[in-house]
Amino acid sequence: MADPQKRLETMLAKLKEKEMRITPQRFAVLKILSESSEHPSVERIYEQVRGDFPTTSLATIYKTIILLKGIGEVLEIGFGDGSSRYDGNKPYPHPHLICTRCRTIIDPDLDSLHDMTAEVSEETGFRITSHRLDFFGLCSECQKNR
Amino acid sequence: MADPQKRLETMLAKLKEKEMRITPQRFAVLKILSESSEHPSVERIYEQVRGDFPTTSLATIYKTIILLKGIGEVLEIGFGDGSSRYDGNKPYPHPHLICTRCRTIIDPDLDSLHDMTAEVSEETGFRITSHRLDFFGLCSECQKNR
DNA sequence: TTCCAAACAAATAATGATTATCAATAAATA
DNA sequence: TATTTATTGATAATCATTATTTGTTTGGAA
């Protein structure tokens, strides 16, 4: 998480540019996304927004997330099971390291990945638009605790 | 798909080893998985099995797939959306190249990936047990047809 | 071979995350 | 301020998957 304030402003600017309204509920979601490094779930965002706006509906969170996905300002990280988590700080594809026990997600550095896309593209003739690279395992903490 | 016959035998042997029954329905599912290079969906497998056993239930296909996942003989490939496809030929993690238009899945060669796991593991202290690498885009065919 | 217990199949109900619907509300525009 | 449009909140619908229930099949003991 580089600079939450700046990230928030970027997202706000993007919404304005697209002539979308910045409602209090949307603002709350954006704020949470910009400040979170934990890759929150919809449910988690929902709970936090309800802290400020107790009448907020879960549907509104979903709609806001879909909106943000649509304009490329949030990245969805789908687990193997149905559930998803969201990254509002790095909305472009990047590798994740997921602890299958405590569900922590961290973003490892991995430069070597960059060339792969070109390699695959050339090999197959695909025009590659996106990718997904996730590693699953146990974080060092969870390795200790049994 | 190296040798469907051999692959089928391997899966059968694994079931036997685990003292699980090889029922006609299960056999049909194994056969389809071993012969398919198309990475079929549950629904697709279901349709095919119904060709031979018209009374087969969708639940049976799901249960068989879950069983095979459990003993590591089939790999689930989850799309971004809810749907999944299955690979009974290479049941270990390997990269995929997915056409978002026609939903074709191919398995590119990509040796460079192998070292990544070690790199990430060392960098983060994770004990990595699995991974997932998927590229999304348009296959050459779909690039032509608009 | 017959019987029994365990594994399995089929049919269907339940689940649960996500999506759609729609009346009420809020914001933008004139 | 009146009008138009987007958005919200509440709730219903969807749909893939999972659980449940009941009846059937299987393999082994007697």
Coordinates of C-alpha atoms (C1' of nucleotides) in Angstrom, one line a residue:
Chain A
M1 CA 0.0 0.0 0.0
A2 CA 1.9 3.0 -1.2
D3 CA -0.3 6.0 -0.3
P4 CA -3.9 5.5 0.6
Q5 CA -4.8 9.1 0.2
K6 CA -3.4 9.3 -3.3
R7 CA -5.0 6.0 -4.3
L8 CA -8.3 7.3 -3.1
E9 CA -8.0 10.4 -5.2
T10 CA -7.1 8.4 -8.2
M11 CA -10.2 6.4 -7.9
L12 CA -12.4 9.4 -7.3
A13 CA -11.0 11.1 -10.3
K14 CA -11.7 8.0 -12.4
L15 CA -15.3 8.0 -11.3
K16 CA -15.7 11.6 -12.1
E17 CA -14.1 11.1 -15.5
K18 CA -16.6 8.5 -16.2
E19 CA -19.4 10.8 -15.0
M20 CA -20.4 8.4 -12.2
R21 CA -21.8 9.7 -9.0
I22 CA -19.7 9.7 -5.8
T23 CA -22.3 8.9 -3.2
P24 CA -21.5 8.6 0.5
Q25 CA -21.8 4.8 0.2
R26 CA -19.4 4.6 -2.7
F27 CA -17.0 7.0 -1.1
A28 CA -17.0 4.7 2.0
V29 CA -16.2 1.7 -0.2
L30 CA -13.4 3.5 -2.0
K31 CA -12.0 4.6 1.2
I32 CA -11.9 1.1 2.7
L33 CA -10.4 -0.3 -0.5
S34 CA -7.7 2.4 -0.6
E35 CA -6.7 1.9 3.0
S36 CA -6.8 -1.9 3.1
S37 CA -3.8 -4.0 2.4
E38 CA -5.7 -7.1 3.6
H39 CA -7.5 -7.8 0.4
P40 CA -11.0 -7.6 1.9
S41 CA -14.0 -9.7 1.0
V42 CA -17.4 -8.1 0.1
E43 CA -18.7 -9.2 3.5
R44 CA -15.7 -7.5 5.2
I45 CA -16.3 -4.3 3.3
Y46 CA -20.0 -4.5 4.1
E47 CA -19.3 -4.7 7.8
Q48 CA -17.0 -1.7 7.7
V49 CA -19.3 0.5 5.6
R50 CA -22.1 -0.3 8.0
G51 CA -20.0 1.3 10.7
D52 CA -20.6 4.7 9.1
F53 CA -23.8 4.0 7.2
P54 CA -25.9 1.5 9.1
T55 CA -28.6 1.2 6.5
T56 CA -26.3 0.3 3.7
S57 CA -27.4 -2.8 1.7
L58 CA -25.1 -5.7 0.8
A59 CA -26.3 -5.2 -2.8
T60 CA -24.9 -1.8 -2.8
I61 CA -21.4 -3.1 -2.0
Y62 CA -21.7 -5.7 -4.7
K63 CA -22.9 -3.1 -7.2
T64 CA -20.0 -0.7 -6.3
I65 CA -17.5 -3.5 -6.6
I66 CA -18.8 -4.5 -10.0
L67 CA -18.7 -0.9 -11.0
L68 CA -15.1 -0.6 -9.9
K69 CA -14.1 -3.8 -11.6
G70 CA -15.7 -2.5 -14.8
I71 CA -13.6 0.6 -14.9
G72 CA -10.5 -1.3 -13.9
E73 CA -10.0 0.1 -10.4
V74 CA -10.3 -3.0 -8.4
L75 CA -8.9 -6.5 -8.9
E76 CA -10.9 -9.6 -8.0
I77 CA -9.0 -12.4 -6.4
G78 CA -11.1 -15.6 -6.7
F79 CA -10.3 -18.4 -4.3
G80 CA -10.7 -21.9 -5.4
D81 CA -14.0 -22.1 -3.6
G82 CA -16.7 -19.6 -4.5
S83 CA -15.5 -16.8 -2.4
S84 CA -13.6 -13.7 -3.6
R85 CA -11.4 -11.0 -2.2
Y86 CA -10.6 -7.6 -3.6
D87 CA -7.6 -5.5 -4.2
G88 CA -8.2 -1.8 -4.7
N89 CA -4.5 -0.8 -4.5
K90 CA -3.1 -2.8 -7.3
P91 CA -6.0 -3.3 -9.7
Y92 CA -3.9 -4.9 -12.4
P93 CA -2.9 -8.6 -12.6
H94 CA -0.2 -9.5 -10.2
P95 CA 0.9 -12.7 -8.3
H96 CA -0.6 -13.6 -4.9
L97 CA 0.6 -15.8 -2.2
I98 CA -2.4 -17.2 -0.3
C99 CA -2.3 -19.0 3.0
T100 CA -4.9 -21.7 2.9
R101 CA -5.2 -21.8 6.6
C102 CA -5.5 -18.2 7.8
R103 CA -6.4 -16.8 4.4
T104 CA -3.8 -14.1 4.5
I105 CA -2.9 -12.8 1.0
I106 CA 0.4 -11.2 0.3
D107 CA 1.9 -9.8 -2.9
P108 CA 5.3 -11.2 -3.6
D109 CA 7.8 -9.5 -5.9
L110 CA 8.3 -11.6 -9.0
D111 CA 9.9 -9.8 -11.9
S112 CA 10.5 -12.9 -13.9
L113 CA 6.9 -13.2 -14.7
H114 CA 6.8 -10.3 -17.0
D115 CA 8.4 -12.0 -20.0
M116 CA 6.2 -15.1 -19.7
T117 CA 3.2 -13.4 -21.3
A118 CA 5.2 -12.6 -24.4
E119 CA 6.7 -16.1 -24.4
V120 CA 3.3 -17.7 -24.2
S121 CA 1.7 -15.3 -26.7
E122 CA 4.3 -16.0 -29.3
E123 CA 4.2 -19.7 -28.8
T124 CA 0.4 -20.0 -29.2
G125 CA -0.8 -17.0 -31.2
F126 CA -3.1 -15.9 -28.5
R127 CA -3.6 -12.2 -27.8
I128 CA -3.3 -12.2 -24.1
T129 CA -5.3 -9.6 -22.2
S130 CA -4.9 -10.8 -18.6
H131 CA -3.5 -13.4 -16.4
R132 CA -3.7 -14.8 -12.9
L133 CA -0.9 -16.3 -10.8
D134 CA -1.6 -17.5 -7.4
F135 CA 0.5 -19.6 -5.0
F136 CA -1.2 -21.6 -2.3
G137 CA 0.4 -22.8 0.9
L138 CA 1.0 -22.2 4.6
C139 CA 2.5 -18.9 5.8
S140 CA 5.3 -19.1 8.3
E141 CA 3.0 -18.3 11.2
C142 CA 0.6 -21.1 10.3
Q143 CA 3.5 -23.5 9.9
K144 CA 4.5 -22.9 13.5
N145 CA 1.0 -23.2 15.0
R146 CA 0.6 -26.8 14.0
Chain B
M1 CA -3.1 -36.2 -24.0
A2 CA -0.4 -38.9 -24.1
D3 CA -2.2 -42.2 -23.9
P4 CA -5.9 -42.3 -22.9
Q5 CA -5.8 -46.0 -22.3
K6 CA -2.8 -45.8 -20.0
R7 CA -4.2 -42.8 -18.2
L8 CA -7.5 -44.6 -17.6
E9 CA -5.6 -47.6 -16.1
T10 CA -3.7 -45.3 -13.8
M11 CA -6.9 -43.8 -12.5
L12 CA -8.5 -47.2 -12.1
A13 CA -5.5 -48.5 -10.2
K14 CA -5.6 -45.5 -7.9
L15 CA -9.2 -46.2 -7.1
K16 CA -8.5 -49.8 -6.4
E17 CA -5.6 -48.9 -4.2
K18 CA -7.8 -46.6 -2.1
E19 CA -10.4 -49.5 -2.0
M20 CA -13.0 -47.4 -3.7
R21 CA -15.5 -49.1 -6.0
I22 CA -15.4 -48.9 -9.7
T23 CA -19.0 -48.6 -10.7
P24 CA -20.2 -48.3 -14.2
Q25 CA -21.0 -44.6 -13.7
R26 CA -17.5 -43.9 -12.3
F27 CA -15.9 -45.9 -15.1
A28 CA -17.8 -43.8 -17.6
V29 CA -16.6 -40.6 -16.0
L30 CA -13.0 -41.8 -15.8
K31 CA -13.2 -42.8 -19.4
I32 CA -14.4 -39.4 -20.6
L33 CA -11.8 -37.7 -18.5
S34 CA -9.0 -39.8 -19.8
E35 CA -10.1 -39.3 -23.4
S36 CA -10.8 -35.6 -23.3
S37 CA -8.2 -33.0 -24.2
E38 CA -10.9 -30.3 -24.1
H39 CA -11.0 -29.9 -20.3
P40 CA -14.7 -30.6 -20.0
S41 CA -17.2 -29.1 -17.6
V42 CA -19.3 -31.1 -15.2
E43 CA -22.3 -30.5 -17.4
R44 CA -20.4 -31.7 -20.5
I45 CA -19.3 -34.9 -18.7
Y46 CA -22.9 -35.3 -17.5
E47 CA -24.2 -35.2 -21.0
Q48 CA -21.7 -37.7 -22.2
V49 CA -22.3 -40.2 -19.4
R50 CA -26.0 -40.0 -20.0
G51 CA -25.3 -41.3 -23.5
D52 CA -24.4 -44.6 -22.0
F53 CA -26.4 -44.4 -18.7
P54 CA -29.5 -42.3 -19.2
T55 CA -30.6 -42.4 -15.6
T56 CA -27.3 -41.0 -14.2
S57 CA -27.8 -38.1 -11.9
L58 CA -25.9 -34.9 -12.0
A59 CA -25.0 -35.3 -8.3
T60 CA -23.2 -38.5 -9.2
I61 CA -20.9 -36.7 -11.6
Y62 CA -20.2 -34.1 -8.9
K63 CA -19.5 -36.8 -6.3
T64 CA -17.2 -38.6 -8.7
I65 CA -15.3 -35.4 -9.5
I66 CA -15.0 -34.5 -5.9
L67 CA -13.7 -38.0 -5.2
L68 CA -11.1 -37.8 -8.0
K69 CA -10.0 -34.3 -6.8
G70 CA -9.6 -35.8 -3.3
I71 CA -7.2 -38.5 -4.5
G72 CA -5.4 -36.1 -6.8
E73 CA -6.5 -37.6 -10.1
V74 CA -8.2 -34.6 -11.5
L75 CA -7.4 -30.9 -11.6
E76 CA -10.1 -28.3 -11.3
I77 CA -9.7 -25.2 -13.5
G78 CA -11.9 -22.5 -12.1
F79 CA -12.9 -19.7 -14.4
G80 CA -13.3 -16.2 -13.1
D81 CA -17.0 -16.7 -13.1
G82 CA -18.5 -19.5 -11.0
S83 CA -18.0 -22.2 -13.6
S84 CA -15.2 -24.8 -13.6
R85 CA -13.6 -27.2 -16.1
Y86 CA -11.7 -30.3 -15.3
D87 CA -8.4 -31.9 -16.5
G88 CA -8.1 -35.6 -15.9
N89 CA -4.9 -36.0 -17.9
K90 CA -2.6 -33.6 -16.1
P91 CA -4.0 -33.6 -12.6
Y92 CA -1.1 -31.5 -11.2
P93 CA -0.9 -27.7 -11.4
H94 CA 0.2 -26.4 -14.8
P95 CA -0.4 -23.2 -16.7
H96 CA -3.5 -22.7 -18.9
L97 CA -4.2 -20.5 -21.8
I98 CA -7.9 -19.7 -21.9
C99 CA -9.8 -18.1 -24.7
T100 CA -12.4 -15.8 -23.2
R101 CA -14.5 -16.0 -26.3
C102 CA -14.8 -19.6 -27.3
R103 CA -13.6 -20.9 -23.9
T104 CA -11.0 -23.2 -25.4
I105 CA -8.3 -24.1 -23.0
I106 CA -4.8 -25.2 -24.0
D107 CA -1.7 -26.1 -22.0
P108 CA 1.3 -24.1 -23.1
D109 CA 4.8 -25.3 -22.4
L110 CA 6.4 -23.0 -19.9
D111 CA 9.5 -24.4 -18.2
S112 CA 10.5 -21.1 -16.7
L113 CA 7.7 -21.4 -14.2
H114 CA 9.4 -24.2 -12.3
D115 CA 11.9 -22.0 -10.4
M116 CA 9.3 -19.4 -9.5
T117 CA 7.9 -21.5 -6.7
A118 CA 11.2 -21.9 -5.0
E119 CA 11.9 -18.2 -5.5
V120 CA 8.6 -17.1 -3.9
S121 CA 9.0 -19.7 -1.2
E122 CA 12.4 -18.4 -0.2
E123 CA 11.3 -14.8 -0.3
T124 CA 8.3 -15.2 1.9
G125 CA 8.8 -18.2 4.1
F126 CA 5.7 -19.9 2.8
R127 CA 5.5 -23.6 2.4
I128 CA 3.9 -23.7 -1.0
T129 CA 1.7 -26.6 -1.8
S130 CA 0.1 -25.6 -5.0
H131 CA -0.3 -22.9 -7.6
R132 CA -2.4 -21.7 -10.4
L133 CA -1.2 -19.8 -13.5
D134 CA -3.8 -18.9 -16.2
F135 CA -3.5 -16.6 -19.1
F136 CA -6.7 -15.1 -20.6
G137 CA -7.1 -13.7 -24.1
L138 CA -8.3 -14.5 -27.6
C139 CA -7.1 -17.5 -29.5
S140 CA -5.9 -16.9 -33.1
E141 CA -9.2 -18.3 -34.5
C142 CA -11.3 -15.9 -32.4
Q143 CA -9.0 -13.0 -33.4
K144 CA -9.9 -13.5 -37.0
N145 CA -13.7 -13.9 -36.5
R146 CA -14.1 -10.4 -35.3
Chain C
dT1 C1' -25.5 -69.4 -2.7
dT2 C1' -27.6 -66.5 0.8
dC3 C1' -27.4 -62.8 3.8
dC4 C1' -25.7 -58.6 5.7
dA5 C1' -23.4 -54.3 6.1
dA6 C1' -21.2 -50.8 3.7
dA7 C1' -20.8 -48.2 -0.4
dC8 C1' -23.1 -46.2 -3.9
dA9 C1' -26.8 -44.0 -7.1
dA10 C1' -30.8 -41.3 -8.1
dA11 C1' -33.9 -37.8 -7.1
dT12 C1' -34.6 -33.9 -4.9
dA13 C1' -34.2 -30.3 -1.4
dA14 C1' -31.1 -27.0 0.6
dT15 C1' -27.4 -23.8 0.4
dG16 C1' -25.3 -19.6 -0.3
dA17 C1' -22.9 -16.3 -2.9
dT18 C1' -24.1 -13.3 -6.4
dT19 C1' -27.5 -10.9 -9.5
dA20 C1' -31.8 -8.9 -10.8
dT21 C1' -35.8 -6.3 -9.8
dC22 C1' -38.3 -2.3 -8.4
dA23 C1' -40.2 1.2 -5.6
dA24 C1' -38.3 5.0 -3.0
dT25 C1' -34.7 8.4 -2.5
dA26 C1' -31.0 11.5 -3.8
dA27 C1' -28.4 14.1 -7.1
dA28 C1' -27.8 16.7 -11.3
dT29 C1' -29.8 19.8 -14.5
dA30 C1' -32.6 23.2 -16.3
Chain D
dT1 C1' -38.2 24.6 -7.7
dA2 C1' -39.5 21.0 -11.1
dT3 C1' -37.8 17.4 -13.9
dT4 C1' -35.0 13.8 -15.1
dT5 C1' -31.8 10.3 -14.2
dA6 C1' -28.8 7.6 -11.3
dT7 C1' -28.5 5.2 -7.2
dT8 C1' -30.0 2.9 -3.0
dG9 C1' -32.2 -0.5 -0.1
dA10 C1' -34.9 -4.4 0.4
dT11 C1' -36.0 -8.4 -1.3
dA12 C1' -36.7 -12.0 -4.7
dA13 C1' -34.5 -14.8 -8.2
dT14 C1' -30.7 -17.4 -10.0
dC15 C1' -27.7 -21.1 -10.4
dA16 C1' -23.9 -24.0 -9.5
dT17 C1' -22.8 -26.9 -6.0
dT18 C1' -23.7 -29.7 -1.7
dA19 C1' -26.5 -32.3 1.5
dT20 C1' -30.1 -35.4 2.3
dT21 C1' -32.9 -39.3 1.8
dT22 C1' -34.2 -43.5 0.1
dG23 C1' -33.6 -47.4 -2.5
dT24 C1' -30.0 -50.3 -4.9
dT25 C1' -25.7 -52.7 -5.7
dT26 C1' -21.6 -54.8 -4.1
dG27 C1' -18.3 -57.8 -1.8
dG28 C1' -17.4 -60.8 1.6
dA29 C1' -18.8 -63.9 5.7
dA30 C1' -21.3 -67.9 6.8

